[in-house]
Tab-separated table of C-alpha atoms in Angstrom:
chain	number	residue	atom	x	y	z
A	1	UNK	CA	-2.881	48.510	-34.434
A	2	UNK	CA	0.359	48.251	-32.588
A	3	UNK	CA	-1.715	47.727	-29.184
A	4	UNK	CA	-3.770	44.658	-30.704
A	5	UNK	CA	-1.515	41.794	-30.356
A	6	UNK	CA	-1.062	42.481	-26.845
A	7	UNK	CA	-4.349	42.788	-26.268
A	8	UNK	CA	-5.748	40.132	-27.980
A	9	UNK	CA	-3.028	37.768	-25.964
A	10	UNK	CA	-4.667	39.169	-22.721
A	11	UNK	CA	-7.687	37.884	-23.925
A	12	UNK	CA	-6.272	34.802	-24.769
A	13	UNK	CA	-5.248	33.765	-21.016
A	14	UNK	CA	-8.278	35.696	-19.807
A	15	UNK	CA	-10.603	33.083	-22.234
A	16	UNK	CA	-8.156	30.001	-21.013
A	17	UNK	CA	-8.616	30.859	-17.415
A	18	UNK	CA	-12.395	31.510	-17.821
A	19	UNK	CA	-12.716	28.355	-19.250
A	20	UNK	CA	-10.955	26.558	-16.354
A	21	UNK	CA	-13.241	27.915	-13.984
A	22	UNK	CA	-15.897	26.616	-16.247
A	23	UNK	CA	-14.641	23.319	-16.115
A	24	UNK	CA	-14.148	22.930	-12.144
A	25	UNK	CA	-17.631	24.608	-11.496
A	26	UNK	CA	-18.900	21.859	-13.873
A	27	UNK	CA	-16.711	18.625	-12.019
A	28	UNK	CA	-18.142	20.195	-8.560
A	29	UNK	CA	-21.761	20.530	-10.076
A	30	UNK	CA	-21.554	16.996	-11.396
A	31	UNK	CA	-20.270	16.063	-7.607
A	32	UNK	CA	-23.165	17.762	-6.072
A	33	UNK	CA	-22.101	20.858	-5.297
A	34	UNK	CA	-23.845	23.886	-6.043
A	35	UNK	CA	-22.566	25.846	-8.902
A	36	UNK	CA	-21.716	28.650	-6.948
A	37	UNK	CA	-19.748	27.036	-4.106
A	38	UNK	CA	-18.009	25.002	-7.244
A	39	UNK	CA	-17.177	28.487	-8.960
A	40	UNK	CA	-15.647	29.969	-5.605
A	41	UNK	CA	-13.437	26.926	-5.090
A	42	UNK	CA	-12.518	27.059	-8.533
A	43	UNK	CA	-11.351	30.530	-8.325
A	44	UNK	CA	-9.729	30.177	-4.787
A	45	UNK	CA	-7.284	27.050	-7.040
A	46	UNK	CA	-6.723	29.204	-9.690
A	47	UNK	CA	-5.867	32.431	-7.158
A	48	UNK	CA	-4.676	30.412	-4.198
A	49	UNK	CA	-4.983	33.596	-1.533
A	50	UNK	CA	-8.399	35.524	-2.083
A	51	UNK	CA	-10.257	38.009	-0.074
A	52	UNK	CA	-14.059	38.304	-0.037
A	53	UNK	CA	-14.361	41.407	-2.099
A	54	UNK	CA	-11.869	39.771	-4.762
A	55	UNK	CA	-14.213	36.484	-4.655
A	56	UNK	CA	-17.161	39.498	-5.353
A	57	UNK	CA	-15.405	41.097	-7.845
A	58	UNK	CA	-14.334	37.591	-9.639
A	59	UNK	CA	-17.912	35.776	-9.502
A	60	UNK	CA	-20.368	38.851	-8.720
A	61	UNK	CA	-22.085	36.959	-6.225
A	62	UNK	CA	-23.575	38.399	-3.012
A	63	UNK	CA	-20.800	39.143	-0.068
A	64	UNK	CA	-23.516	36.918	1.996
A	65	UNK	CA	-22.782	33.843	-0.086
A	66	UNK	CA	-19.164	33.905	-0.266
A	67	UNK	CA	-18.646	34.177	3.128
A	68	UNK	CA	-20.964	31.048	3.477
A	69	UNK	CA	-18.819	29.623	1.135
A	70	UNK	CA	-15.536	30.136	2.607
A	71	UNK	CA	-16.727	29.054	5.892
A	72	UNK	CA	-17.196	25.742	4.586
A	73	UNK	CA	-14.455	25.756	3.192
A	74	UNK	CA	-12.288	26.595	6.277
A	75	UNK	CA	-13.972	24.140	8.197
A	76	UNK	CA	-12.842	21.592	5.398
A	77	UNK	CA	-9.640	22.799	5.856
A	78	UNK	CA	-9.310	23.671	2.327
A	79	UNK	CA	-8.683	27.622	3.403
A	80	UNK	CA	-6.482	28.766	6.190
A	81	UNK	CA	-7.703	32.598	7.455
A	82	UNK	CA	-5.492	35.058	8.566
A	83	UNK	CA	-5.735	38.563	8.783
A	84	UNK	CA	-4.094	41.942	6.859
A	85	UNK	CA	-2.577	43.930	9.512
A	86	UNK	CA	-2.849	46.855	7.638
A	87	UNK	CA	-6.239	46.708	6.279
A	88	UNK	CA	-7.968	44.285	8.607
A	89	UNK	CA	-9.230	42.515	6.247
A	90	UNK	CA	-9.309	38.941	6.028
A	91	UNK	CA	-7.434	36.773	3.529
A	92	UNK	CA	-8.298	33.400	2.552
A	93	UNK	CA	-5.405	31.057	1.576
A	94	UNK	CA	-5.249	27.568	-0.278
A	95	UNK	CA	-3.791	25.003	2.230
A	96	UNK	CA	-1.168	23.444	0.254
A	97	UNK	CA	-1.191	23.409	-3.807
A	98	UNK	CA	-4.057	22.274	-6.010
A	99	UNK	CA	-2.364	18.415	-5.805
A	100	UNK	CA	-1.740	18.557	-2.246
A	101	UNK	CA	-5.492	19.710	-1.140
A	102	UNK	CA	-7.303	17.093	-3.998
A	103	UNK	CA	-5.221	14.622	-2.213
A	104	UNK	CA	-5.750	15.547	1.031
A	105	UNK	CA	-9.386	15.002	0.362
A	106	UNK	CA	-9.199	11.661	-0.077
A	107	UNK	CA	-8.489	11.292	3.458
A	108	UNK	CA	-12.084	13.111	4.010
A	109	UNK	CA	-13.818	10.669	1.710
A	110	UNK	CA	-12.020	7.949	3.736
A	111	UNK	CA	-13.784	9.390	7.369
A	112	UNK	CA	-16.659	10.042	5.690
A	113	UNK	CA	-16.967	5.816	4.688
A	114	UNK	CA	-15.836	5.392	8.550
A	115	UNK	CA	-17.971	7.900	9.892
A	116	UNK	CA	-20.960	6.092	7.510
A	117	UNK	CA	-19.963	2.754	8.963
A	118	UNK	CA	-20.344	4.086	12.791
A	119	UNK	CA	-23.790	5.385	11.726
A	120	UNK	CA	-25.350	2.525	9.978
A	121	UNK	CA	-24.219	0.334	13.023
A	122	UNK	CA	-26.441	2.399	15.283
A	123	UNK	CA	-29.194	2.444	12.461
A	124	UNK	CA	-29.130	-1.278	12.126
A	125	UNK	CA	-29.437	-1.595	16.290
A	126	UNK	CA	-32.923	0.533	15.973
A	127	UNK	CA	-33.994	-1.262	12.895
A	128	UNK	CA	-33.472	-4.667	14.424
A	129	UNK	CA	-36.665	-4.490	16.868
A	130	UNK	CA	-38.244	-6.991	15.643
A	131	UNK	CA	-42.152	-5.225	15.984
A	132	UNK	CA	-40.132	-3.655	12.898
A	133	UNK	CA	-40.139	-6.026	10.691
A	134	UNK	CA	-43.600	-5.826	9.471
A	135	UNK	CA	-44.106	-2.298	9.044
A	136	UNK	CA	-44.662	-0.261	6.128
A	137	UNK	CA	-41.070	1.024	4.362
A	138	UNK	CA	-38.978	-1.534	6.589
A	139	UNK	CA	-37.996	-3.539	3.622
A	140	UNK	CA	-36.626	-0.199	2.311
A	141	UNK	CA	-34.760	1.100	5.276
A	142	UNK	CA	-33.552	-3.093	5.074
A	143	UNK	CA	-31.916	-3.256	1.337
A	144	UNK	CA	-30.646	0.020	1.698
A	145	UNK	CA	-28.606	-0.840	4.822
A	146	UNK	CA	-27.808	-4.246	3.127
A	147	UNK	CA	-26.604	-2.866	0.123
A	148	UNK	CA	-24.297	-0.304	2.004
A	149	UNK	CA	-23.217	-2.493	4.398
A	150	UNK	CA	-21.525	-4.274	1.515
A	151	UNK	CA	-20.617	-1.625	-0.669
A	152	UNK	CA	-19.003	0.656	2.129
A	153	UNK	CA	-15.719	-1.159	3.132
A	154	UNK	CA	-15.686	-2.140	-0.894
A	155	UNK	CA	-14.952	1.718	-1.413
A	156	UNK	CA	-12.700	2.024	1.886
A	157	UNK	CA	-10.198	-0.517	0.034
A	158	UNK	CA	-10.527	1.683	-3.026
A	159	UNK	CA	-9.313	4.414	-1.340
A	160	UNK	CA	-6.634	2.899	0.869
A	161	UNK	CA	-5.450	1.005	-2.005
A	162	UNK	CA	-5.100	4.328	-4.152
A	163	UNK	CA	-3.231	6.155	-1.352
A	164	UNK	CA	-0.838	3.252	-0.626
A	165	UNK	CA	-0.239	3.482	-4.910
A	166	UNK	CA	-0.011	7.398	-4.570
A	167	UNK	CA	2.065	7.520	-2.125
A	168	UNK	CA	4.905	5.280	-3.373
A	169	UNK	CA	4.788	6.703	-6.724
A	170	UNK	CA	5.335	10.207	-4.744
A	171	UNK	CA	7.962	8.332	-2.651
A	172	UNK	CA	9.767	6.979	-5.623
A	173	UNK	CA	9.980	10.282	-7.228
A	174	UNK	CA	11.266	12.122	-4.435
A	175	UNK	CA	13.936	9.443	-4.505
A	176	UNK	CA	15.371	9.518	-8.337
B	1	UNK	CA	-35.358	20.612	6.578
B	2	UNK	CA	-37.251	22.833	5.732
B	3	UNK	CA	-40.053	22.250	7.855
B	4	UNK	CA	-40.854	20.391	11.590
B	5	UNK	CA	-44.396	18.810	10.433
B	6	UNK	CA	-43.951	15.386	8.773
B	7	UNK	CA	-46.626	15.753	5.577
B	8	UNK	CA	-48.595	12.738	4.797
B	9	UNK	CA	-46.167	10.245	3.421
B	10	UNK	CA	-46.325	9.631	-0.195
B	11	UNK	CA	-45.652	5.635	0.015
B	12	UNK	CA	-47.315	5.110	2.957
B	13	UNK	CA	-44.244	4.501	5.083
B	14	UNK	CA	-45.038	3.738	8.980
B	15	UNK	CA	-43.948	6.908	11.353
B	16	UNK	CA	-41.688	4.502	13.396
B	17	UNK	CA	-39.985	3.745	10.149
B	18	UNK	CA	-40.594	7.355	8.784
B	19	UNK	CA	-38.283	8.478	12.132
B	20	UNK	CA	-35.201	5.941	11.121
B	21	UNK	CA	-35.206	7.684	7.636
B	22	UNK	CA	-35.222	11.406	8.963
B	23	UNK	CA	-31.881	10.369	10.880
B	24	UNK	CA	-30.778	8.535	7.974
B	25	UNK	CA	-31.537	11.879	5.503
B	26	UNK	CA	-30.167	14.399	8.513
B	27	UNK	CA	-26.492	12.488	8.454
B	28	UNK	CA	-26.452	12.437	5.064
B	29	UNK	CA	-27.227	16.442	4.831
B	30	UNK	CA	-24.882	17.363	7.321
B	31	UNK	CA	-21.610	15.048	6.715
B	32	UNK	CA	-22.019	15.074	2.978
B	33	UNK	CA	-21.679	18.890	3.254
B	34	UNK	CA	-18.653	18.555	6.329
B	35	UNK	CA	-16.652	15.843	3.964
B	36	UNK	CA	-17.085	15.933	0.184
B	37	UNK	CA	-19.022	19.429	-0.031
B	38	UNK	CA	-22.295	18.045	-2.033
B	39	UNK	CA	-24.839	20.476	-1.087
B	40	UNK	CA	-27.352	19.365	1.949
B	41	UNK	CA	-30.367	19.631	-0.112
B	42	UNK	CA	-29.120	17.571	-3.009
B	43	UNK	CA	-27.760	15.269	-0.186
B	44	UNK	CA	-31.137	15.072	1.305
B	45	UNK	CA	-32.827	14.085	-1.491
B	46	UNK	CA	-30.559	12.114	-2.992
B	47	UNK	CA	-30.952	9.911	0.550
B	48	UNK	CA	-34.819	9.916	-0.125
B	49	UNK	CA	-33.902	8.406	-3.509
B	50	UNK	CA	-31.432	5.495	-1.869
B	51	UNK	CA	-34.217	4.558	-0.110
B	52	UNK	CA	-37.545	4.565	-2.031
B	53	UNK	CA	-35.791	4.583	-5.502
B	54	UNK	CA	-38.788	5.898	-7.163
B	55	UNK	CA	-40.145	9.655	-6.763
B	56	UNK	CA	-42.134	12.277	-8.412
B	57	UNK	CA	-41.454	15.704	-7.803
B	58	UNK	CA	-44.359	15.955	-5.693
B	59	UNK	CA	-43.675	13.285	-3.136
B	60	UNK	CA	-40.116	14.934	-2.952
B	61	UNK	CA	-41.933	18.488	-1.845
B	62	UNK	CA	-44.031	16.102	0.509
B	63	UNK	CA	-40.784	14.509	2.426
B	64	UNK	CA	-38.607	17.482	2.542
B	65	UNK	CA	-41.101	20.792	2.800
B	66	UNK	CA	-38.452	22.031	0.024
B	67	UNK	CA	-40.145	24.323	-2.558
B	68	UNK	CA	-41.395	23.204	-5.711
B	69	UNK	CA	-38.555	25.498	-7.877
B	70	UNK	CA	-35.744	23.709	-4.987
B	71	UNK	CA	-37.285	20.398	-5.712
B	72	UNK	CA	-37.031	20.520	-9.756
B	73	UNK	CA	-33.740	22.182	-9.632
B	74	UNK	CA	-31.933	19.477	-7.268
B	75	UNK	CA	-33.380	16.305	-9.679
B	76	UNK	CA	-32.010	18.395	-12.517
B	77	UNK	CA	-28.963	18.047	-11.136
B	78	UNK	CA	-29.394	14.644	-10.077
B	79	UNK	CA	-30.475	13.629	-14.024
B	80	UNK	CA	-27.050	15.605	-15.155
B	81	UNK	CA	-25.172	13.692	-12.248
B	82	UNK	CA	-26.361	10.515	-13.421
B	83	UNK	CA	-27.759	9.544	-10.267
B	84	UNK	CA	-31.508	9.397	-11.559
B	85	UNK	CA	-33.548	9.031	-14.220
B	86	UNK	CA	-36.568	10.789	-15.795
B	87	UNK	CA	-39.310	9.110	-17.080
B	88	UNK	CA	-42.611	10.132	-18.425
B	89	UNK	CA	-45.661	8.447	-16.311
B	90	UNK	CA	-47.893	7.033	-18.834
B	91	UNK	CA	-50.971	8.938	-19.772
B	92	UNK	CA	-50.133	11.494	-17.713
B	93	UNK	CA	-47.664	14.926	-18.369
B	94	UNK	CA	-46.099	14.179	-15.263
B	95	UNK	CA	-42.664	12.145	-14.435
B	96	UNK	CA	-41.288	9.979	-11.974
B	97	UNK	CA	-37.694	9.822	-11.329
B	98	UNK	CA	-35.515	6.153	-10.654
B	99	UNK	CA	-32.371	5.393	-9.093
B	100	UNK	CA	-32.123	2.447	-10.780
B	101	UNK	CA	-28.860	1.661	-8.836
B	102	UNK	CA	-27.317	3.346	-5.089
B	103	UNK	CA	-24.491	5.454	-7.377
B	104	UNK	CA	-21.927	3.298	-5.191
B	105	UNK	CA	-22.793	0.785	-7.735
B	106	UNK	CA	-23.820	1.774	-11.008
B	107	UNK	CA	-22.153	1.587	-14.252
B	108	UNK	CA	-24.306	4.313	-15.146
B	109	UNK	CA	-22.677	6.733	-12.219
B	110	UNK	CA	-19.144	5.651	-13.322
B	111	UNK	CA	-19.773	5.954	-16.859
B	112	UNK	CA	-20.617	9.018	-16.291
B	113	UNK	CA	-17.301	9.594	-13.807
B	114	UNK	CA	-15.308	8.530	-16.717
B	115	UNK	CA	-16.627	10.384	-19.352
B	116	UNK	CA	-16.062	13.524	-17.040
B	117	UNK	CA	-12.334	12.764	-16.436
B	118	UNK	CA	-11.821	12.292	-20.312
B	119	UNK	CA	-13.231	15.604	-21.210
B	120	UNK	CA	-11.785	17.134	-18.419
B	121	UNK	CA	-8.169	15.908	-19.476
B	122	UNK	CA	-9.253	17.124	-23.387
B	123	UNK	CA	-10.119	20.478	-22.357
B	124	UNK	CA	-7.046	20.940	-19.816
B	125	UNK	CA	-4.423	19.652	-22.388
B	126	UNK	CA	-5.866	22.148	-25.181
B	127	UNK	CA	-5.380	24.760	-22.641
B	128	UNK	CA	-1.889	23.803	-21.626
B	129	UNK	CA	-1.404	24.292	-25.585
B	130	UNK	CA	-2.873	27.627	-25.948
B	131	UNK	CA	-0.499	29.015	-22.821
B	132	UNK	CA	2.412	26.744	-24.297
B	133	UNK	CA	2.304	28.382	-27.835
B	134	UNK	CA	2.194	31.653	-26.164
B	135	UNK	CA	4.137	31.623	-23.322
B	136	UNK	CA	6.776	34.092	-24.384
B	137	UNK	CA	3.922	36.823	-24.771
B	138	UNK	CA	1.888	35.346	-22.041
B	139	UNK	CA	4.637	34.633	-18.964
B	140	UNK	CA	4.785	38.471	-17.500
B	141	UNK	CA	0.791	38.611	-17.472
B	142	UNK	CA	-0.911	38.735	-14.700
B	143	UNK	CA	-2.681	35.411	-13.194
B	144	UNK	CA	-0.164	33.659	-16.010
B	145	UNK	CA	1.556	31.408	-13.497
B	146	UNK	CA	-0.739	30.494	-11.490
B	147	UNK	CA	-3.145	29.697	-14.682
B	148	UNK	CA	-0.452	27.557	-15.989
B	149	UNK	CA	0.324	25.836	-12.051
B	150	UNK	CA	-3.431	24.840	-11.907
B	151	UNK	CA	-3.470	23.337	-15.060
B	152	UNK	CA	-0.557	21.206	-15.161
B	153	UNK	CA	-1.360	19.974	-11.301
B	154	UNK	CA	-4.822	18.888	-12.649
B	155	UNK	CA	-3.493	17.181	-15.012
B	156	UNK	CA	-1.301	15.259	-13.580
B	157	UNK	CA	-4.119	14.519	-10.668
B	158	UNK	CA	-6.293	13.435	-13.920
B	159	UNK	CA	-3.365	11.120	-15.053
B	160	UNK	CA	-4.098	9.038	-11.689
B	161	UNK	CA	-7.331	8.326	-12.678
B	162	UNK	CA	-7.185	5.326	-14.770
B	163	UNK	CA	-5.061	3.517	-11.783
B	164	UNK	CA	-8.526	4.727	-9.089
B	165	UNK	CA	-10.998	3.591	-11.814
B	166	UNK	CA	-9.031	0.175	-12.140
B	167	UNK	CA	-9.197	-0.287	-8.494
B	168	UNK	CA	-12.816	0.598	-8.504
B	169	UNK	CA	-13.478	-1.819	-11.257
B	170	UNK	CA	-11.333	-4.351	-8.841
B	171	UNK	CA	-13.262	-3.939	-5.838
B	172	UNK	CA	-16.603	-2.675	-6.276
B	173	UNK	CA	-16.449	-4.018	-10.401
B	174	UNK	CA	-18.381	-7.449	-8.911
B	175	UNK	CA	-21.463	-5.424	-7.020
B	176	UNK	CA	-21.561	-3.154	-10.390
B	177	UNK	CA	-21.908	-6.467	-12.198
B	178	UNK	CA	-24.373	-8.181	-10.019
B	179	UNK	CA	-26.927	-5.665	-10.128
B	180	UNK	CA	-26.544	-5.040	-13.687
């Protein structure tokens, strides 16, 4: 009896924490991301330094996936790799806290607009022949660039207007 | 993709025109993946979707070679994501999925955005509690401060989110409107 409280408070955090990597793997899923790369990035927060057998232990998926996973994810620049010198083995840290990586990827979402911009341009330079014009799916290909053309920069003032508003708030903290 | 050979296209779309969407669908697989992490085949056919807006699961296994279990698993999630909709085709067992809207400007999407933040900032606040009302026993456990770090940096990510959606509402809130 004496050994039940103790236990039933490790199951406590171990439910809590479960449940947080519930609810990230469901925002990533509901972003498009597969469940399982949602899962590992939600365990890689929660853990902030993981190595692939961990990740296998935590999630039980194959060794093959997660390191799929965590290449991404290094190439995101979510992860910094470095190795154990004892073991060899390789460790995968968070770059920056939770905060500091969500906000960092705001500057992603903000190439990604430019880098969509750039693209459409060179779309809109094929699409313009004008023996175009009357072939079957044009008007497609036309509304879709319309409608993007429009909508794009809408979204890039979004997102410079939230990290101008971030970033004093941050400022004006650091100051009081 | 899946597959080199180009299938017989279901809406009759002219190769020349067929070519400008592959490029479109291939830079939406590959920088989707590189800058927000969505998943290249949900990218692709969400990209088939933001152009022909209307799509059974068959003409989905048509444009992309993807299997049949791939295809009905990615508009799943697209249904859950609020990106499509389902809808029976009359007479028939079959269904057709719409984007009614590009998600860049549908009430629908953000609606669903919203509702995902709220619950989100229920669920994370309940857990704070839990930890809160047991930190005494709790705090030398293992994983117990980095549980609690998580949480309270969501949150206060989460507590930014009525200031983004305002700004969305500012900016995009007219397109959302128009197409309505």
């Amino acid at each position: 009896m004496e050994n039940s409280k103790p236990r039933l408070i490790e199951k406590k955090l171990r439910t809590v924490e479960k449940r947080l990597v519930d609810l990230l793997t469901k925002a990533g899923y509901l972003k498009g991301r597969s469940r399982k790369f949602s899962e590992i990035t939600a365990h890689i927060y929660i853990h902030q330094e993981v190595t692939q057998k961990l990740l296998r232990k935590l999630t039980g998926y194959s060794l093959g996936t997660i390191s799929t996973t965590l290449q991404t994810l290094e190439k995101q620049g979510l992860v910094r790799r470095h190795s154990d010198p004892d073991t060899h083995e390789y460790h995968y840290e968070l770059d920056g806290t939770v905060s500091q990586t969500l906000f960092r990827s705001l500057g992603d979402v903000q190439r990604y607009l430019y880098q969509m911009k750039e693209f459409f341009r060179g779309i809109e330079a094929k699409l313009g022949h004008p023996h175009l014009s009357r072939k079957k799916g044009y008007e497609n290909i036309r509304q879709f660039l319309d409608e993007f053309n429009v909508i794009v920069p809408a979204h890039e003032r979004v997102f410079q207007r939230f990290q101008t508003v971030v970033s004093d708030a941050k400022a004006k903290r650091e100051v009081q | 993709m899946a597959s080199n050979k180009i299938p017989q296209d279901p809406h009759g779309f002219d190769p020349e025109i067929r070519q400008i969407e592959q490029e479109i669908v291939e830079f939406f697989a590959e920088k989707s993946l590189e800058f927000i992490g969505r998943h290249p085949i949900i990218a692709i056919v969400m990209a088939y979707f933001d152009i022909r807006r209307s799509l059974t699961q068959q003409d989905l296994q048509d444009l992309t070679g993807f299997s049949a279990g791939t295809i009905s698993k990615s508009v799943r999630q697209l249904v859950d994501m609020n990106v499509v909709t389902k809808e029976t085709i009359p007479g028939t067992h079959k269904h057709i999925y719409r984007m009614e809207k590009l998600p860049f400007t549908s009430a629908r999407y953000f609606g669903g955005t919203g509702k995902l933040v709220e619950e989100m900032e229920k669920e994370l606040k309940e857990m704070k509690e839990t930890l809160d009302n047991h930190a005494e026993e709790m705090k030398d456990l293992k994983g117990y401060r980095k549980i609690y770090t998580t949480i309270t940096q969501l949150l206060e990510l989460i507590s930014t989110a009525p200031m983004f959606m305002a700004l969305i509402d500012e900016e995009v809130g007219k397109f959302i409107k128009e197409n309505k």
